[in-house]
PDB file of C-alpha atoms in Angstrom:
ATOM      1  CA  MET A   1      92.741  50.291  49.741  1.00 95.00           C
ATOM      2  CA  LYS A   2      91.380  53.791  49.049  1.00 97.00           C
ATOM      3  CA  THR A   3      88.851  54.079  46.629  1.00 98.00           C
ATOM      4  CA  LEU A   4      87.370  57.532  44.991  1.00 98.00           C
ATOM      5  CA  VAL A   5      83.716  57.397  43.595  1.00 98.00           C
ATOM      6  CA  ILE A   6      82.985  60.648  41.643  1.00 98.00           C
ATOM      7  CA  ASN A   7      79.459  61.315  40.091  1.00 97.00           C
ATOM      8  CA  THR A   8      79.648  64.192  37.275  1.00 96.00           C
ATOM      9  CA  GLY A   9      76.807  66.190  36.383  1.00 95.00           C
ATOM     10  CA  SER A  10      76.329  69.112  34.100  1.00 95.00           C
ATOM     11  CA  SER A  11      77.400  71.605  36.532  1.00 97.00           C
ATOM     12  CA  SER A  12      78.547  69.878  39.726  1.00 98.00           C
ATOM     13  CA  ILE A  13      80.835  67.002  40.838  1.00 98.00           C
ATOM     14  CA  LYS A  14      80.253  64.847  43.922  1.00 98.00           C
ATOM     15  CA  TYR A  15      82.797  62.502  45.460  1.00 98.00           C
ATOM     16  CA  GLN A  16      83.336  60.292  48.492  1.00 98.00           C
ATOM     17  CA  LEU A  17      86.780  58.461  49.326  1.00 98.00           C
ATOM     18  CA  PHE A  18      86.016  55.074  50.885  1.00 97.00           C
ATOM     19  CA  ASP A  19      88.541  52.968  52.744  1.00 95.00           C
ATOM     20  CA  MET A  20      87.792  49.502  51.252  1.00 94.00           C
ATOM     21  CA  PRO A  21      87.157  46.981  51.921  1.00 93.00           C
ATOM     22  CA  GLU A  22      85.554  48.165  54.819  1.00 92.00           C
ATOM     23  CA  GLY A  23      83.380  50.683  53.161  1.00 91.00           C
ATOM     24  CA  LYS A  24      84.195  53.500  55.573  1.00 93.00           C
ATOM     25  CA  VAL A  25      83.843  56.847  54.111  1.00 95.00           C
ATOM     26  CA  ILE A  26      86.917  59.013  54.729  1.00 96.00           C
ATOM     27  CA  SER A  27      85.683  62.129  52.745  1.00 97.00           C
ATOM     28  CA  SER A  28      83.183  63.387  50.760  1.00 98.00           C
ATOM     29  CA  GLY A  29      82.012  66.560  49.119  1.00 98.00           C
ATOM     30  CA  LEU A  30      80.403  68.540  46.400  1.00 98.00           C
ATOM     31  CA  ILE A  31      81.685  71.187  43.916  1.00 98.00           C
ATOM     32  CA  GLU A  32      78.697  72.991  42.210  1.00 97.00           C
ATOM     33  CA  GLN A  33      77.567  75.739  40.059  1.00 97.00           C
ATOM     34  CA  ILE A  34      80.558  74.877  37.665  1.00 97.00           C
ATOM     35  CA  GLY A  35      80.870  77.297  34.821  1.00 96.00           C
ATOM     36  CA  GLU A  36      78.748  79.892  36.407  1.00 94.00           C
ATOM     37  CA  ASP A  37      79.996  83.354  38.241  1.00 90.00           C
ATOM     38  CA  HIS A  38      79.725  81.747  41.903  1.00 92.00           C
ATOM     39  CA  GLY A  39      80.671  78.388  42.483  1.00 95.00           C
ATOM     40  CA  HIS A  40      80.417  76.603  45.570  1.00 97.00           C
ATOM     41  CA  VAL A  41      82.670  73.784  47.253  1.00 97.00           C
ATOM     42  CA  LYS A  42      81.810  71.696  50.646  1.00 98.00           C
ATOM     43  CA  HIS A  43      84.215  69.113  51.399  1.00 98.00           C
ATOM     44  CA  LYS A  44      83.679  67.053  54.436  1.00 97.00           C
ATOM     45  CA  ARG A  45      86.201  64.564  56.267  1.00 96.00           C
ATOM     46  CA  TYR A  46      85.279  62.271  58.921  1.00 94.00           C
ATOM     47  CA  ILE A  47      87.851  61.738  61.715  1.00 87.00           C
ATOM     48  CA  ARG A  48      87.251  59.503  64.475  1.00 86.00           C
ATOM     49  CA  GLY A  49      83.659  59.293  63.685  1.00 82.00           C
ATOM     50  CA  VAL A  50      83.578  63.391  63.647  1.00 91.00           C
ATOM     51  CA  GLU A  51      82.388  65.294  60.366  1.00 93.00           C
ATOM     52  CA  ASP A  52      84.749  68.377  59.852  1.00 95.00           C
ATOM     53  CA  VAL A  53      83.229  70.605  57.025  1.00 97.00           C
ATOM     54  CA  HIS A  54      85.040  73.017  54.985  1.00 96.00           C
ATOM     55  CA  GLU A  55      83.189  75.262  52.405  1.00 97.00           C
ATOM     56  CA  GLU A  56      84.361  77.938  49.673  1.00 95.00           C
ATOM     57  CA  HIS A  57      82.608  80.121  47.115  1.00 97.00           C
ATOM     58  CA  ALA A  58      84.843  80.839  43.954  1.00 93.00           C
ATOM     59  CA  PRO A  59      84.259  80.477  40.370  1.00 95.00           C
ATOM     60  CA  ILE A  60      84.984  77.287  39.088  1.00 96.00           C
ATOM     61  CA  LEU A  61      85.550  77.765  35.294  1.00 96.00           C
ATOM     62  CA  HIS A  62      84.813  74.162  34.021  1.00 96.00           C
ATOM     63  CA  HIS A  63      84.845  70.514  35.106  1.00 97.00           C
ATOM     64  CA  GLN A  64      89.007  70.287  34.691  1.00 97.00           C
ATOM     65  CA  ALA A  65      89.143  72.956  37.470  1.00 96.00           C
ATOM     66  CA  GLY A  66      86.726  71.041  39.504  1.00 97.00           C
ATOM     67  CA  MET A  67      88.630  67.980  39.387  1.00 97.00           C
ATOM     68  CA  ASN A  68      91.703  70.090  40.116  1.00 97.00           C
ATOM     69  CA  LYS A  69      89.679  71.555  43.263  1.00 97.00           C
ATOM     70  CA  LEU A  70      88.770  68.104  44.282  1.00 97.00           C
ATOM     71  CA  ALA A  71      92.574  66.728  44.357  1.00 97.00           C
ATOM     72  CA  GLU A  72      93.564  70.011  46.119  1.00 97.00           C
ATOM     73  CA  LEU A  73      91.202  69.374  48.844  1.00 97.00           C
ATOM     74  CA  LEU A  74      91.875  65.722  49.188  1.00 97.00           C
ATOM     75  CA  THR A  75      95.513  66.555  49.802  1.00 97.00           C
ATOM     76  CA  ASP A  76      95.378  69.929  51.811  1.00 96.00           C
ATOM     77  CA  LYS A  77      97.337  70.017  54.714  1.00 94.00           C
ATOM     78  CA  GLU A  78      94.428  71.445  56.851  1.00 93.00           C
ATOM     79  CA  HIS A  79      91.387  69.945  55.429  1.00 93.00           C
ATOM     80  CA  GLY A  80      92.543  66.849  53.502  1.00 95.00           C
ATOM     81  CA  VAL A  81      92.704  62.995  54.114  1.00 96.00           C
ATOM     82  CA  ILE A  82      95.700  61.886  52.209  1.00 96.00           C
ATOM     83  CA  SER A  83      99.082  63.031  51.516  1.00 96.00           C
ATOM     84  CA  LYS A  84      98.981  62.727  47.765  1.00 96.00           C
ATOM     85  CA  THR A  85      96.662  61.431  45.066  1.00 95.00           C
ATOM     86  CA  SER A  86      98.862  58.187  44.261  1.00 96.00           C
ATOM     87  CA  GLU A  87      97.426  56.871  47.687  1.00 96.00           C
ATOM     88  CA  ILE A  88      94.083  56.172  45.651  1.00 97.00           C
ATOM     89  CA  ASP A  89      94.098  53.094  44.522  1.00 97.00           C
ATOM     90  CA  LEU A  90      90.742  53.074  42.650  1.00 96.00           C
ATOM     91  CA  VAL A  91      88.592  55.479  40.926  1.00 97.00           C
ATOM     92  CA  GLY A  92      85.124  54.810  39.586  1.00 94.00           C
TER      93      GLY A  92
END
């Protein structure tokens, strides 16, 4: 079961995607400087115990745009870990 845990603040979104019940982290990341001129995205995926990091710098206008970016990153053909968001069974 894939479980997405999200922690949102006033200008950031932190997330981790777990494979449960093992508690194995599949992906994690940080979308920060939301609402500012220069946003920063750091997305990590873990493949066979190896961390792969992808970073972007672009404005993130609001939290909805940040959540859209999170979904885009998780399903990205090159940097993602799932093929579609419906693979996520639980969000907390």
